[in-house]
Short mmCIF file of C-alpha atoms in Angstrom, two decimals:
data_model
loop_
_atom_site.label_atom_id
_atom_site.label_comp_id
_atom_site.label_asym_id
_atom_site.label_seq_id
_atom_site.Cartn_x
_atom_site.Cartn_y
_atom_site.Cartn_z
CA UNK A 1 18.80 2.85 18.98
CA UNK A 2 19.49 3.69 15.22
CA UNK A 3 19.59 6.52 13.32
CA UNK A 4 16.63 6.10 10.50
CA UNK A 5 17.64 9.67 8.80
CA UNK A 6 16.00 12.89 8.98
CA UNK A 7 17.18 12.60 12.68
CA UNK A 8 14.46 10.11 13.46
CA UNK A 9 15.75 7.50 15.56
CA UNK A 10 14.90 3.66 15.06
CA UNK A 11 14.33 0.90 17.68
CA UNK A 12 13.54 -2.28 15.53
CA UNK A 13 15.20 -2.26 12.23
CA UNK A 14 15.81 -5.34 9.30
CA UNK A 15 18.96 -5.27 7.14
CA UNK A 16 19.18 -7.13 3.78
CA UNK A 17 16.20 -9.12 4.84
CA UNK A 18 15.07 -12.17 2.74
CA UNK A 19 11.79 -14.04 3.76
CA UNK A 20 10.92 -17.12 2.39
CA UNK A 21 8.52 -20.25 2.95
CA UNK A 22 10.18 -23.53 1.89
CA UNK A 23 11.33 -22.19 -1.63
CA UNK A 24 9.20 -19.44 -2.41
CA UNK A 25 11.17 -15.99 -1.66
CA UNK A 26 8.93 -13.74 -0.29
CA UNK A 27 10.62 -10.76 0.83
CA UNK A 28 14.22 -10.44 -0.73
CA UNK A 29 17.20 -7.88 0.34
CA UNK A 30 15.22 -5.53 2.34
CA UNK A 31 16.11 -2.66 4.42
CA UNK A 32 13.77 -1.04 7.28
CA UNK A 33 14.28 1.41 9.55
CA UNK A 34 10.83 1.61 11.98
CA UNK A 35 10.42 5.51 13.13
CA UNK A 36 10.96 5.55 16.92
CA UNK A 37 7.97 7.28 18.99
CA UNK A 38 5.87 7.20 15.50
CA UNK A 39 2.98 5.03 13.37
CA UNK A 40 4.27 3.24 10.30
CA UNK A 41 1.66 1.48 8.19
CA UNK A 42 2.51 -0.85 5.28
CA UNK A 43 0.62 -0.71 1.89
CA UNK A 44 0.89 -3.02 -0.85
CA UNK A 45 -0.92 -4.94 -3.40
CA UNK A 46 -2.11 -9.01 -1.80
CA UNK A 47 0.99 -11.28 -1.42
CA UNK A 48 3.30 -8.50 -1.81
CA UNK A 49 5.23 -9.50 1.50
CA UNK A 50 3.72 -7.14 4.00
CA UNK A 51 2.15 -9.58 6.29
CA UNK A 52 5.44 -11.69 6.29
CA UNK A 53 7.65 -8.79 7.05
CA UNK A 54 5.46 -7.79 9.91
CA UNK A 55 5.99 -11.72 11.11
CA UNK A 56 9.21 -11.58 10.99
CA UNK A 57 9.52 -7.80 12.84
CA UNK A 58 7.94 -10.12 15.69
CA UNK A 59 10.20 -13.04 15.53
CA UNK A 60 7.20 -15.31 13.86
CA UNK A 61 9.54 -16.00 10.87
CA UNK A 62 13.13 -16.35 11.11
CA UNK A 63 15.01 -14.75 7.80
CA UNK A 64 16.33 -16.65 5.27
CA UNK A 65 18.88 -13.90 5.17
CA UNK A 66 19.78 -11.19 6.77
CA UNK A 67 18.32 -9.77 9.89
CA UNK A 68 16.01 -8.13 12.37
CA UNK A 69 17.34 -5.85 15.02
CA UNK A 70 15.77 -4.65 18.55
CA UNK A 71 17.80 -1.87 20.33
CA UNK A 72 20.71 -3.17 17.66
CA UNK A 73 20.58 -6.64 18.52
CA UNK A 74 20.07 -9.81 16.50
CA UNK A 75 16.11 -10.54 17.33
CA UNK A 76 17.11 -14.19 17.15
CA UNK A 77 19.60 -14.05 19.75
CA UNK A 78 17.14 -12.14 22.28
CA UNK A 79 15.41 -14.16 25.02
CA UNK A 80 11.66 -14.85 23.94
CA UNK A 81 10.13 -13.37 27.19
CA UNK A 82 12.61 -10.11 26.70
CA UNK A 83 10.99 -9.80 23.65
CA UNK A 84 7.34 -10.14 24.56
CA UNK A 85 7.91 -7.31 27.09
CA UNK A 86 8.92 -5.37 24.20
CA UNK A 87 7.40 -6.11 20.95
CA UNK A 88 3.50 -6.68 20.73
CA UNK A 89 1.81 -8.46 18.15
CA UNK A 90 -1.54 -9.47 16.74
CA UNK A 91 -1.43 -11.33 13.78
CA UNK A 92 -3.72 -11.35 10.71
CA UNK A 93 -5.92 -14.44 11.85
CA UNK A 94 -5.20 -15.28 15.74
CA UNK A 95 -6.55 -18.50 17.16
CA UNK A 96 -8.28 -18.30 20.72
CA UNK A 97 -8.20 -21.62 22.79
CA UNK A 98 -11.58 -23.24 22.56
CA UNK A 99 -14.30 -21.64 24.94
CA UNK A 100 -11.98 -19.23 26.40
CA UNK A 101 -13.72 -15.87 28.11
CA UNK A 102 -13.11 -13.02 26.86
CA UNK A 103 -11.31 -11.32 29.93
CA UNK A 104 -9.03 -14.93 29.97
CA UNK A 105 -8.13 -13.98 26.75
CA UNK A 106 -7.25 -10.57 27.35
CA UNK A 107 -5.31 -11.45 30.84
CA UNK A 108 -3.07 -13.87 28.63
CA UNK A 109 -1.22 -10.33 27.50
CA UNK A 110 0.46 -10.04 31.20
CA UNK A 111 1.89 -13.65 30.89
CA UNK A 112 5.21 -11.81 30.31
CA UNK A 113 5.35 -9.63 32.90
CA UNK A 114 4.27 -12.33 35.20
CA UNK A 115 7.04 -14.46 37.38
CA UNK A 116 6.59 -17.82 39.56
CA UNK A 117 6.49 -16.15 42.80
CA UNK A 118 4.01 -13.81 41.66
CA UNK A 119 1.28 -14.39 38.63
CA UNK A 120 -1.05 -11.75 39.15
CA UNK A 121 -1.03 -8.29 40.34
CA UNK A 122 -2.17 -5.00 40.83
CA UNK A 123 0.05 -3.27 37.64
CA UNK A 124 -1.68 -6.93 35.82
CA UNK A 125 -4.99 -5.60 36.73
CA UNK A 126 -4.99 -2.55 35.66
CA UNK A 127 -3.48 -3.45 32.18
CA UNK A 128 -6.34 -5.59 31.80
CA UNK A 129 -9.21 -3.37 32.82
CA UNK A 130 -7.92 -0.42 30.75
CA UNK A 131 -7.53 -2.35 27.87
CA UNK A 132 -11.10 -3.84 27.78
CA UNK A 133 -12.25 -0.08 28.16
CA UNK A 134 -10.41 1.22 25.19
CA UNK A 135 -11.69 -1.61 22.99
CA UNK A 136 -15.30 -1.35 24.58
CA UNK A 137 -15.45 -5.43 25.66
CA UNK A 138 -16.20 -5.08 28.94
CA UNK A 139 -19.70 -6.13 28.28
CA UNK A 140 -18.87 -9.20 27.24
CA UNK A 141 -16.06 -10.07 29.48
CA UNK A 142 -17.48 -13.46 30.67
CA UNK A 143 -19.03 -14.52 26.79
CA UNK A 144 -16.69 -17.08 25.60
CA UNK A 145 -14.44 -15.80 22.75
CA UNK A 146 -16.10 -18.21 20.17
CA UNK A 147 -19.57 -16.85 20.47
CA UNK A 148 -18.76 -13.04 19.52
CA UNK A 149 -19.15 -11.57 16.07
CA UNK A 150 -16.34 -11.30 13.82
CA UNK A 151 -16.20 -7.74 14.92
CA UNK A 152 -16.13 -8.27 18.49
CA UNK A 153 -13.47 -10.73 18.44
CA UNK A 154 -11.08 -8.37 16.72
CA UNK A 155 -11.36 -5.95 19.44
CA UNK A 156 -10.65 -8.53 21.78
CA UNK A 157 -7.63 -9.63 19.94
CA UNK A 158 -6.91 -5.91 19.98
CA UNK A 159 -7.57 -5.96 23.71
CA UNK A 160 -5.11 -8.82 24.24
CA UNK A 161 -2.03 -7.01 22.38
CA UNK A 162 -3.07 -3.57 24.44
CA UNK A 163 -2.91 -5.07 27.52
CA UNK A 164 0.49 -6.19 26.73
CA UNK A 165 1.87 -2.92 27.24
CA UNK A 166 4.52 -3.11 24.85
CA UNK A 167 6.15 -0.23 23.66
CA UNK A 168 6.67 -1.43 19.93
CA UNK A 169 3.22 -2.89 18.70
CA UNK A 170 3.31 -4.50 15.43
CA UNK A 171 -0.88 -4.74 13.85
CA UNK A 172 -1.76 -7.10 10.89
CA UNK A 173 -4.86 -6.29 9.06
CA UNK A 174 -6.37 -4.87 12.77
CA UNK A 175 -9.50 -3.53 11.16
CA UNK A 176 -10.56 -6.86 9.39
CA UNK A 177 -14.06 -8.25 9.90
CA UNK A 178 -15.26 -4.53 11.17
CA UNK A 179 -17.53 -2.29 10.08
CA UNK A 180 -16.82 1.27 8.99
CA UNK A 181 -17.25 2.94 11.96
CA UNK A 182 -15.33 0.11 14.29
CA UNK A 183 -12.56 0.61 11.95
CA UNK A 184 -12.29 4.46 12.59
CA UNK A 185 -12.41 3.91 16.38
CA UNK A 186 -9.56 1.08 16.36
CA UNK A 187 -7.63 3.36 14.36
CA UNK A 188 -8.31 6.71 16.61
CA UNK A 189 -7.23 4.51 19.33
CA UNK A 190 -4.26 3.58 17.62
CA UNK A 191 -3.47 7.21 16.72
CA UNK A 192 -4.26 8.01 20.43
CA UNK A 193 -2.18 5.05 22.11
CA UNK A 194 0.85 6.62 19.72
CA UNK A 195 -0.10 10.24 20.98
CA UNK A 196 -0.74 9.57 24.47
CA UNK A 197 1.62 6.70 25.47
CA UNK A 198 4.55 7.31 22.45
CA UNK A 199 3.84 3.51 21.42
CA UNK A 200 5.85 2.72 18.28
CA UNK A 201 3.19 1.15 16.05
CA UNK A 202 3.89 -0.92 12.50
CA UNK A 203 0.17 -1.98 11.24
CA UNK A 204 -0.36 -3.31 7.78
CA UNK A 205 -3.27 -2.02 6.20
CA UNK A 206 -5.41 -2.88 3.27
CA UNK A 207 -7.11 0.31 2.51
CA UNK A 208 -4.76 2.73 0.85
CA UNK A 209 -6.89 6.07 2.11
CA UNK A 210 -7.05 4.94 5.66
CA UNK A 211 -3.05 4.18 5.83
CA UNK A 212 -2.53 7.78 4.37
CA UNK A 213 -5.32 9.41 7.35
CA UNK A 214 -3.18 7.49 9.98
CA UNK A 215 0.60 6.94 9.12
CA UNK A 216 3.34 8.98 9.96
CA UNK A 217 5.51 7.03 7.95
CA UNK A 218 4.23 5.15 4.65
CA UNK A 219 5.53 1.96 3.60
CA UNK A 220 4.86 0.74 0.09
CA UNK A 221 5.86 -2.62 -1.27
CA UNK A 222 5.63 -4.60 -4.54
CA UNK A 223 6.82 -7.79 -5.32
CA UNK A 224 8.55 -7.93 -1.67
CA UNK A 225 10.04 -5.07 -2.07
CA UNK A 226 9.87 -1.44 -0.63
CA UNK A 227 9.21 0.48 -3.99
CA UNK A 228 8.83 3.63 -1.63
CA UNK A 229 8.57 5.39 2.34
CA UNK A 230 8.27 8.39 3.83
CA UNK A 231 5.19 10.62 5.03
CA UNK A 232 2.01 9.91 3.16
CA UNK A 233 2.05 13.88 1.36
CA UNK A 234 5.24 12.26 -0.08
CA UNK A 235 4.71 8.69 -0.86
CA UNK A 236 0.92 8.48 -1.85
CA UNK A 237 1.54 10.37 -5.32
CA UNK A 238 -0.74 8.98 -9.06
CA UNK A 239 2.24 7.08 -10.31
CA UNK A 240 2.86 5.55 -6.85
CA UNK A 241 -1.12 4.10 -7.16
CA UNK A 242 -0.41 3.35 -10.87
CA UNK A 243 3.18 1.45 -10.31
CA UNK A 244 2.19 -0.23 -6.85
CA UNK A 245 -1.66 -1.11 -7.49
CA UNK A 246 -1.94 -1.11 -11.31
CA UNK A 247 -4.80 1.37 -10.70
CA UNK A 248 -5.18 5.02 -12.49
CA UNK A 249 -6.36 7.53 -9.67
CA UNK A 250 -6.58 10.93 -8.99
CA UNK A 251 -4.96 11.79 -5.58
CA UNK A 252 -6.59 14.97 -3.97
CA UNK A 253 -6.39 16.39 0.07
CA UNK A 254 -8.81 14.95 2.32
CA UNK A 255 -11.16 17.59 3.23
CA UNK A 256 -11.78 16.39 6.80
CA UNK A 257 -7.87 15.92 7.09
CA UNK A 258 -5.37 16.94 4.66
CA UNK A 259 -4.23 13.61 4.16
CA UNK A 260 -3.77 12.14 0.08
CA UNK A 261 -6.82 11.37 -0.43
CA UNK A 262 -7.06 8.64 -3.71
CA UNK A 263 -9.99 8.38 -5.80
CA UNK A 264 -9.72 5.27 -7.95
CA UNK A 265 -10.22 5.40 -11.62
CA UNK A 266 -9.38 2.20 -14.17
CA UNK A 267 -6.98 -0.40 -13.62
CA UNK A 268 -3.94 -0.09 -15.49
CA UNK A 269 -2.22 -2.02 -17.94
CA UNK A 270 1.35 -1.52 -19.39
CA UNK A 271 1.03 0.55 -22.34
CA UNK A 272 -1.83 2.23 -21.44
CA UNK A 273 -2.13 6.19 -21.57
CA UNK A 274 -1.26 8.18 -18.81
CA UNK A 275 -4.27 9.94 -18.38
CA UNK A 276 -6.46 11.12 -15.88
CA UNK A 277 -9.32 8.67 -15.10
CA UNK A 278 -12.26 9.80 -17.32
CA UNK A 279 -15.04 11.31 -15.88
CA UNK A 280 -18.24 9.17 -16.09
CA UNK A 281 -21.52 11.25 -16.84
CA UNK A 282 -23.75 11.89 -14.21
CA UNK A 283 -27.83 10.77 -14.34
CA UNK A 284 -28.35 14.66 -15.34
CA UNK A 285 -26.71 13.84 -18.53
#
């Protein structure tokens, strides 16, 4: 375990990390220190890098360059089952085998705690049931995957990477395909799964205001690159929203939270004016 400054501590780290598909760099000299015991989300504009760094954090990617680290070892050199018990992921757009059920789907998260002599068992069990509770798919445990809403599948997915049990747990995109109110629950859940259980959780996030209710630690890229990190009060500032989004905002607390709280305004343009978003009339006027 690493030191990530501040005194925070750091299980999975990347040093001078490049990512790249074929000969597009993606993500080039990068440094990352993932806060022990605490919720990181990753912000950034589309194709900024953020779902590729969170594939290669799982070992989906090898670097071009560089490297990942788990407990200060090369991720590439660790066994692949070591790793699963480990690191948890759910990628951006998972596949389920054709007409699997739901609670088939889910049980696939114990494959690696499972051995020959014994491939189910009570601790497997357990896992499983819990984890369809917290995502509420119980219900639909014998539906085939395929069948569900976009929604409902999610959860599943989410399911899946619960049961797991990892104690790092890396999330792309998990609120995609759910409505408002699903996304607050998976989110809670995260929170609470970090609260309750001291899961270290990286999840790459979309919406801007959510990532600053949530995080502990902010990541913002651009370009493949971390422009800026740190807790949200720090990192979510007007010229952070301006430089990273190309958007002028006004950035005010969130009255059911505290959190940065953004409230979008124009997009921005190099050499535009500074100023505050203007106000629009209201119907009144």
């Amino acid at each position: 375990m690493t030191q990530a400054g501040d005194g925070v501590t750091s299980r999975l780290t990347a040093r001078d990390l490049t990512l790249a598909y074929e000969d597009r760099t993606v993500v080039e000299g990068l440094d990352l220190d993932v806060p022990h015991g605490a919720v990181t989300v990753v912000v950034g504009p589309n194709a900024c890098g953020k779902s590729t760094l969170l594939r290669a954090l799982g070992r989906l990617l090898r670097p071009r360059r560089g490297a990942v680290l788990l407990d200060g070892a090369d991720l590439a050199r660790i066994p692949t089952r070591k790793i699963a018990r480990s690191v948890g992921l759910l990628p951006q757009t998972p596949v389920a085998p054709e007409a699997i059920a739901v609670g088939d789907l889910v049980a696939r998260g114990r494959q690696p705690h499972q051995h020959w002599w014994q491939q189910w068992s009570p601790d497997d069990e357990r896992a499983v049931t819990e984890a369809m509770r917290r995502t509420d798919v119980e219900q639909v445990a014998e539906r085939a995957v395929d069948e569900l809403s976009g929604g409902q599948r999610q959860r599943v997915w989410i399911a899946m990477a619960l049961a797991q049990e990892t104690e790092l747990l890396l999330l792309d995109e998990p609120t995609t395909y759910l409505d408002i109110a699903h996304q607050v629950e998976v989110l809670d859940l995260v929170r609470q799964l970090n609260h309750d259980r001291g899961r270290t959780v990286v999840a790459v996030l979309h919406d801007l205001n959510q990532a600053a209710r949530y995080a502990d630690h902010l990541v913002a890229m651009k370009a493949g690159r971390i422009v800026a990190q740190g807790r949200p009060d720090e990192v979510v500032t007007e010229d952070l929203v301006r430089e990273v989004f190309g958007l002028e905002a006004v950035v005010v607390p969130d009255p059911v939270t505290g959190s940065p709280l953004v409230v979008p305004g124009r997009p921005w343009h190099p050499g535009a004016s500074r100023s505050s978003p203007s106000r629009q009339p209201s119907r009144r006027e």
